[in-house]
Coordinates of C-alpha atoms in Angstrom, one line a residue:
M139 CA 187.2 190.4 54.9
K140 CA 190.7 189.1 56.1
L141 CA 193.2 190.4 55.7
T142 CA 196.2 188.5 54.5
N143 CA 199.7 187.3 56.0
T144 CA 201.7 189.3 53.4
Q145 CA 199.3 192.8 54.9
L146 CA 199.8 190.8 58.8
G147 CA 202.9 191.5 58.5
E148 CA 203.4 194.8 56.9
F149 CA 201.2 196.5 60.1
E150 CA 203.5 194.3 62.0
R151 CA 205.9 195.6 60.6
E152 CA 205.6 199.6 59.8
G153 CA 203.1 199.9 62.8
Y154 CA 200.4 201.0 59.3
L155 CA 198.2 199.9 57.0
F156 CA 197.0 201.5 54.3
L157 CA 194.3 200.2 52.0
P158 CA 193.4 202.1 48.8
G159 CA 190.1 201.7 47.2
C160 CA 188.8 199.9 50.7
F161 CA 184.8 201.8 50.0
S162 CA 183.1 202.8 47.1
R163 CA 183.2 206.4 45.8
E164 CA 179.0 206.2 46.4
E165 CA 179.1 204.9 50.1
A166 CA 182.5 207.2 50.9
A167 CA 179.7 210.1 49.0
L168 CA 177.1 209.0 51.0
L169 CA 178.7 208.5 54.1
N170 CA 180.4 211.9 53.5
D171 CA 176.6 214.0 53.6
E172 CA 175.8 212.5 56.8
A173 CA 179.2 213.4 57.9
R174 CA 177.8 217.2 56.8
K175 CA 174.5 216.5 58.4
V176 CA 175.9 216.0 62.1
F177 CA 178.3 218.4 61.9
A178 CA 175.3 221.2 61.8
L179 CA 174.1 219.6 64.3
E180 CA 173.7 220.9 67.7
R181 CA 174.9 219.3 70.3
E182 CA 177.1 218.1 72.9
E183 CA 179.0 215.9 71.4
V184 CA 179.5 218.2 68.2
W185 CA 182.7 220.5 69.2
R186 CA 184.0 223.4 67.0
E187 CA 187.4 224.5 66.1
K188 CA 188.3 228.1 67.5
S189 CA 186.7 229.3 64.5
G190 CA 183.2 227.9 64.7
V191 CA 183.6 225.1 61.5
A192 CA 183.1 221.0 63.5
R193 CA 186.3 220.2 64.4
T194 CA 185.0 216.6 65.7
A195 CA 181.8 214.1 65.8
F196 CA 181.6 212.6 68.5
A197 CA 179.5 209.0 68.7
A198 CA 177.3 209.9 65.5
H199 CA 177.2 205.8 65.0
T200 CA 174.6 206.2 68.1
Y201 CA 172.2 208.6 66.6
N202 CA 173.0 208.1 62.6
E203 CA 171.3 205.9 60.3
A204 CA 174.9 205.9 57.8
H205 CA 177.0 205.8 60.6
G206 CA 176.0 203.2 62.7
R207 CA 175.8 201.1 60.0
L208 CA 179.8 201.5 59.9
G209 CA 180.4 201.0 62.3
R210 CA 179.8 197.3 62.7
H211 CA 181.0 197.1 59.3
P212 CA 182.6 193.9 58.5
R213 CA 185.6 195.8 56.4
L214 CA 186.9 197.5 59.8
I215 CA 185.3 194.9 62.8
G216 CA 187.1 191.6 60.4
P217 CA 190.7 193.2 60.4
V218 CA 190.7 194.5 63.7
E219 CA 190.3 191.1 65.5
Q220 CA 192.4 189.8 63.1
V221 CA 194.6 191.3 64.6
L222 CA 193.7 191.9 68.1
G223 CA 193.4 188.3 68.6
G224 CA 189.6 189.1 69.9
R225 CA 186.4 190.1 70.0
V226 CA 186.0 194.0 69.8
Y227 CA 183.6 196.5 71.4
M228 CA 184.2 200.9 70.2
H229 CA 185.9 202.2 71.9
Q230 CA 185.3 206.0 70.4
Y231 CA 183.9 206.7 68.0
K232 CA 185.0 210.7 66.1
I233 CA 183.9 211.8 62.2
N234 CA 187.2 215.0 62.3
A235 CA 186.9 217.2 60.3
K236 CA 190.0 219.4 59.0
A237 CA 187.6 221.8 56.9
A238 CA 189.1 223.5 54.0
F239 CA 191.0 226.7 54.9
D240 CA 190.0 226.1 59.1
G241 CA 190.7 223.0 59.8
D242 CA 192.4 223.1 63.0
V243 CA 196.3 221.1 63.7
W244 CA 196.4 217.7 65.9
Q245 CA 200.1 218.1 67.9
W246 CA 201.5 214.4 67.8
H247 CA 200.6 212.3 70.2
Q248 CA 200.0 208.5 70.4
D249 CA 196.0 208.2 70.7
Y250 CA 197.1 205.2 74.1
G251 CA 198.7 207.9 75.3
T252 CA 195.3 209.0 75.9
W253 CA 193.0 206.4 76.7
K254 CA 195.6 204.9 79.4
A255 CA 195.9 208.6 81.0
D256 CA 192.8 209.3 81.1
D257 CA 190.5 205.5 80.7
E258 CA 192.1 203.6 82.6
M259 CA 192.8 200.7 79.6
P260 CA 194.8 197.8 80.7
E261 CA 197.4 197.4 77.3
P262 CA 197.9 198.8 74.2
R263 CA 195.1 195.9 72.5
A264 CA 192.7 198.6 70.8
M265 CA 193.7 200.7 67.4
N266 CA 192.3 203.0 65.2
I267 CA 191.2 201.7 61.8
A268 CA 189.6 205.0 59.6
V269 CA 188.1 205.4 56.5
F270 CA 188.3 208.8 54.2
L271 CA 184.7 210.2 53.2
D272 CA 187.2 213.6 51.1
D273 CA 190.5 212.5 48.8
V274 CA 193.2 212.8 51.0
T275 CA 195.6 214.8 49.2
A276 CA 199.3 216.5 50.5
A277 CA 197.0 219.6 50.3
N278 CA 194.8 219.0 53.0
G279 CA 195.9 218.6 56.1
P280 CA 197.1 214.7 55.7
L281 CA 197.5 212.4 58.6
L282 CA 201.4 212.0 59.7
F283 CA 202.9 208.8 61.0
I284 CA 206.7 208.1 62.3
P285 CA 206.7 205.0 60.4
R286 CA 207.8 201.9 63.3
S287 CA 207.2 204.2 66.5
H288 CA 205.3 202.0 67.7
K289 CA 207.7 200.4 68.7
A290 CA 209.0 201.9 71.0
G291 CA 205.7 201.7 73.7
V292 CA 204.3 204.4 76.0
L293 CA 205.6 206.8 75.5
A294 CA 206.6 210.2 78.0
A295 CA 203.6 213.2 76.8
G296 CA 202.2 216.1 78.2
H297 CA 198.8 217.3 78.2
D298 CA 198.5 220.3 76.0
L299 CA 195.3 221.9 77.2
E300 CA 196.0 225.1 75.1
T301 CA 197.0 224.6 71.2
T302 CA 193.8 223.7 69.6
S303 CA 190.2 223.4 71.5
Y304 CA 190.8 219.2 72.0
P305 CA 192.5 218.4 74.9
L306 CA 195.2 215.5 74.2
W307 CA 198.7 214.1 76.1
T308 CA 201.5 215.2 72.8
L309 CA 205.0 214.3 72.4
D310 CA 207.9 216.4 73.1
R311 CA 210.0 218.3 69.9
A312 CA 212.9 215.9 71.7
T313 CA 211.1 212.4 71.6
I314 CA 209.8 213.1 67.7
M315 CA 212.9 214.5 66.7
R316 CA 214.6 211.1 67.9
L317 CA 211.7 209.0 66.0
A318 CA 211.7 210.7 63.3
K319 CA 215.2 210.2 62.6
E320 CA 214.9 205.9 62.8
G321 CA 211.5 205.8 61.3
G322 CA 211.7 209.0 58.5
C323 CA 208.1 210.0 58.6
V324 CA 205.2 209.5 55.9
A325 CA 201.8 210.6 54.8
P326 CA 199.0 208.6 53.1
T327 CA 197.3 209.8 50.2
G328 CA 194.5 208.0 48.7
P329 CA 190.8 208.2 47.2
A330 CA 187.2 209.1 49.8
G331 CA 186.8 205.4 50.6
S332 CA 190.5 205.0 51.1
M333 CA 190.7 202.8 54.6
L334 CA 193.8 203.0 57.9
M335 CA 195.0 201.3 59.9
F336 CA 196.8 201.5 62.5
H337 CA 198.8 200.7 66.1
S338 CA 197.5 202.1 68.9
C339 CA 201.3 203.1 69.5
L340 CA 201.7 204.2 66.7
V341 CA 203.1 208.0 66.8
H342 CA 200.7 210.5 64.7
A343 CA 199.5 213.8 63.4
S344 CA 198.2 216.8 61.3
P345 CA 199.0 219.6 59.8
P346 CA 196.4 222.4 59.7
N347 CA 194.5 222.8 56.7
I348 CA 194.7 226.1 54.1
S349 CA 193.3 224.5 51.2
P350 CA 190.4 224.8 50.0
F351 CA 189.5 221.5 50.4
D352 CA 187.7 219.4 52.5
R353 CA 190.0 216.5 54.2
T354 CA 187.1 214.6 56.4
I355 CA 187.8 211.0 58.2
V356 CA 185.8 208.0 59.6
Y357 CA 187.7 206.9 62.6
L358 CA 186.6 203.9 64.6
S359 CA 188.6 202.8 67.8
L360 CA 188.5 199.5 69.1
C361 CA 189.3 197.7 71.3
E362 CA 189.7 193.6 72.4
V363 CA 186.5 193.4 75.2
S364 CA 188.7 191.8 77.8
N365 CA 191.0 194.9 77.5
H366 CA 188.2 197.5 78.5
I367 CA 188.5 201.2 80.2
R368 CA 188.3 201.0 83.6
R369 CA 188.5 204.8 84.6
F370 CA 184.8 207.0 83.7
K371 CA 186.6 210.3 83.3
R372 CA 185.6 211.3 80.6
K373 CA 182.4 211.3 78.8
P374 CA 180.4 208.2 78.6
W375 CA 180.3 209.5 74.5
I376 CA 184.0 209.7 74.5
A377 CA 185.1 207.1 76.3
H378 CA 181.9 204.5 76.4
R379 CA 180.6 202.8 78.6
N380 CA 178.9 199.4 76.7
F381 CA 182.3 196.8 76.1
T382 CA 179.4 194.3 73.9
P383 CA 181.0 193.0 71.4
I384 CA 180.4 194.5 67.7
D385 CA 177.9 191.9 65.8
A386 CA 179.2 192.6 62.3
L387 CA 176.2 193.7 59.5
A388 CA 176.6 192.5 56.3
D389 CA 178.6 193.1 53.5
D390 CA 175.9 194.9 51.8
C391 CA 175.3 196.6 54.6
L392 CA 175.6 200.6 52.4
D393 CA 173.1 200.3 49.8
D394 CA 170.0 200.4 50.4
L395 CA 171.4 203.6 51.0
V396 CA 173.2 204.5 48.3
R397 CA 169.6 202.7 47.0
A398 CA 167.9 205.9 48.4
R399 CA 170.2 208.3 47.9
K400 CA 170.2 207.7 43.6
T401 CA 166.6 208.2 43.7
Q402 CA 166.6 211.0 46.0
D403 CA 169.0 212.7 43.8
A404 CA 167.1 212.5 40.6
A405 CA 163.9 213.0 42.5
E406 CA 165.3 216.3 42.6

């Protein structure tokens, strides 16, 4: 999968690119079922909200077959290598759940702010690419972006250890107000299987999910191999230490798992 010149220009200008329906409903449903299995595990990689429901499952690509294949999917790896101009490794893989009624807030932040402060990643030559496993609507806690905020570079941030169950380097309200006055604020929404890719300096957040509908998104944080992290402060399943370039699988790499799921459903 290759991005067009128009898409590349949009990414450069806005700091993100949204591709609705990049994965089929069947592929998204398979990955969502597997995500629920991951969330049910009692593993240190699975972090929970204060209510006890799952918030984030780290490194699921290392212990779940379907997510392992997604972590090497050409529809994800190809576009990121195209933008970054080189081979990439997996800096982080996480499944973020916004459980119905209980999904908590993610405060305003830049991903590179954390990668720089905690992991000593040299430059913002990395990005997140995300796949919606549920339909994402205005009601169930969508991602909020401030377009073009990536052009502001790395912004001063404070280490928030109190607001939620996940520590984060966050931005203050004055900074957010200034950036939003310049770029506005958007919330990309779309069906399960949609894909988002966004610059590691793009300012983003997400509100709580008090709707009765789950909102689960998989994030691959991919880094150009020569830009690998220099500090190993965080757990290796949060900030990976294997800098081997990812060899993408075939585009149909999820198909046999989808077929097996159909066979199982039919048998039941």
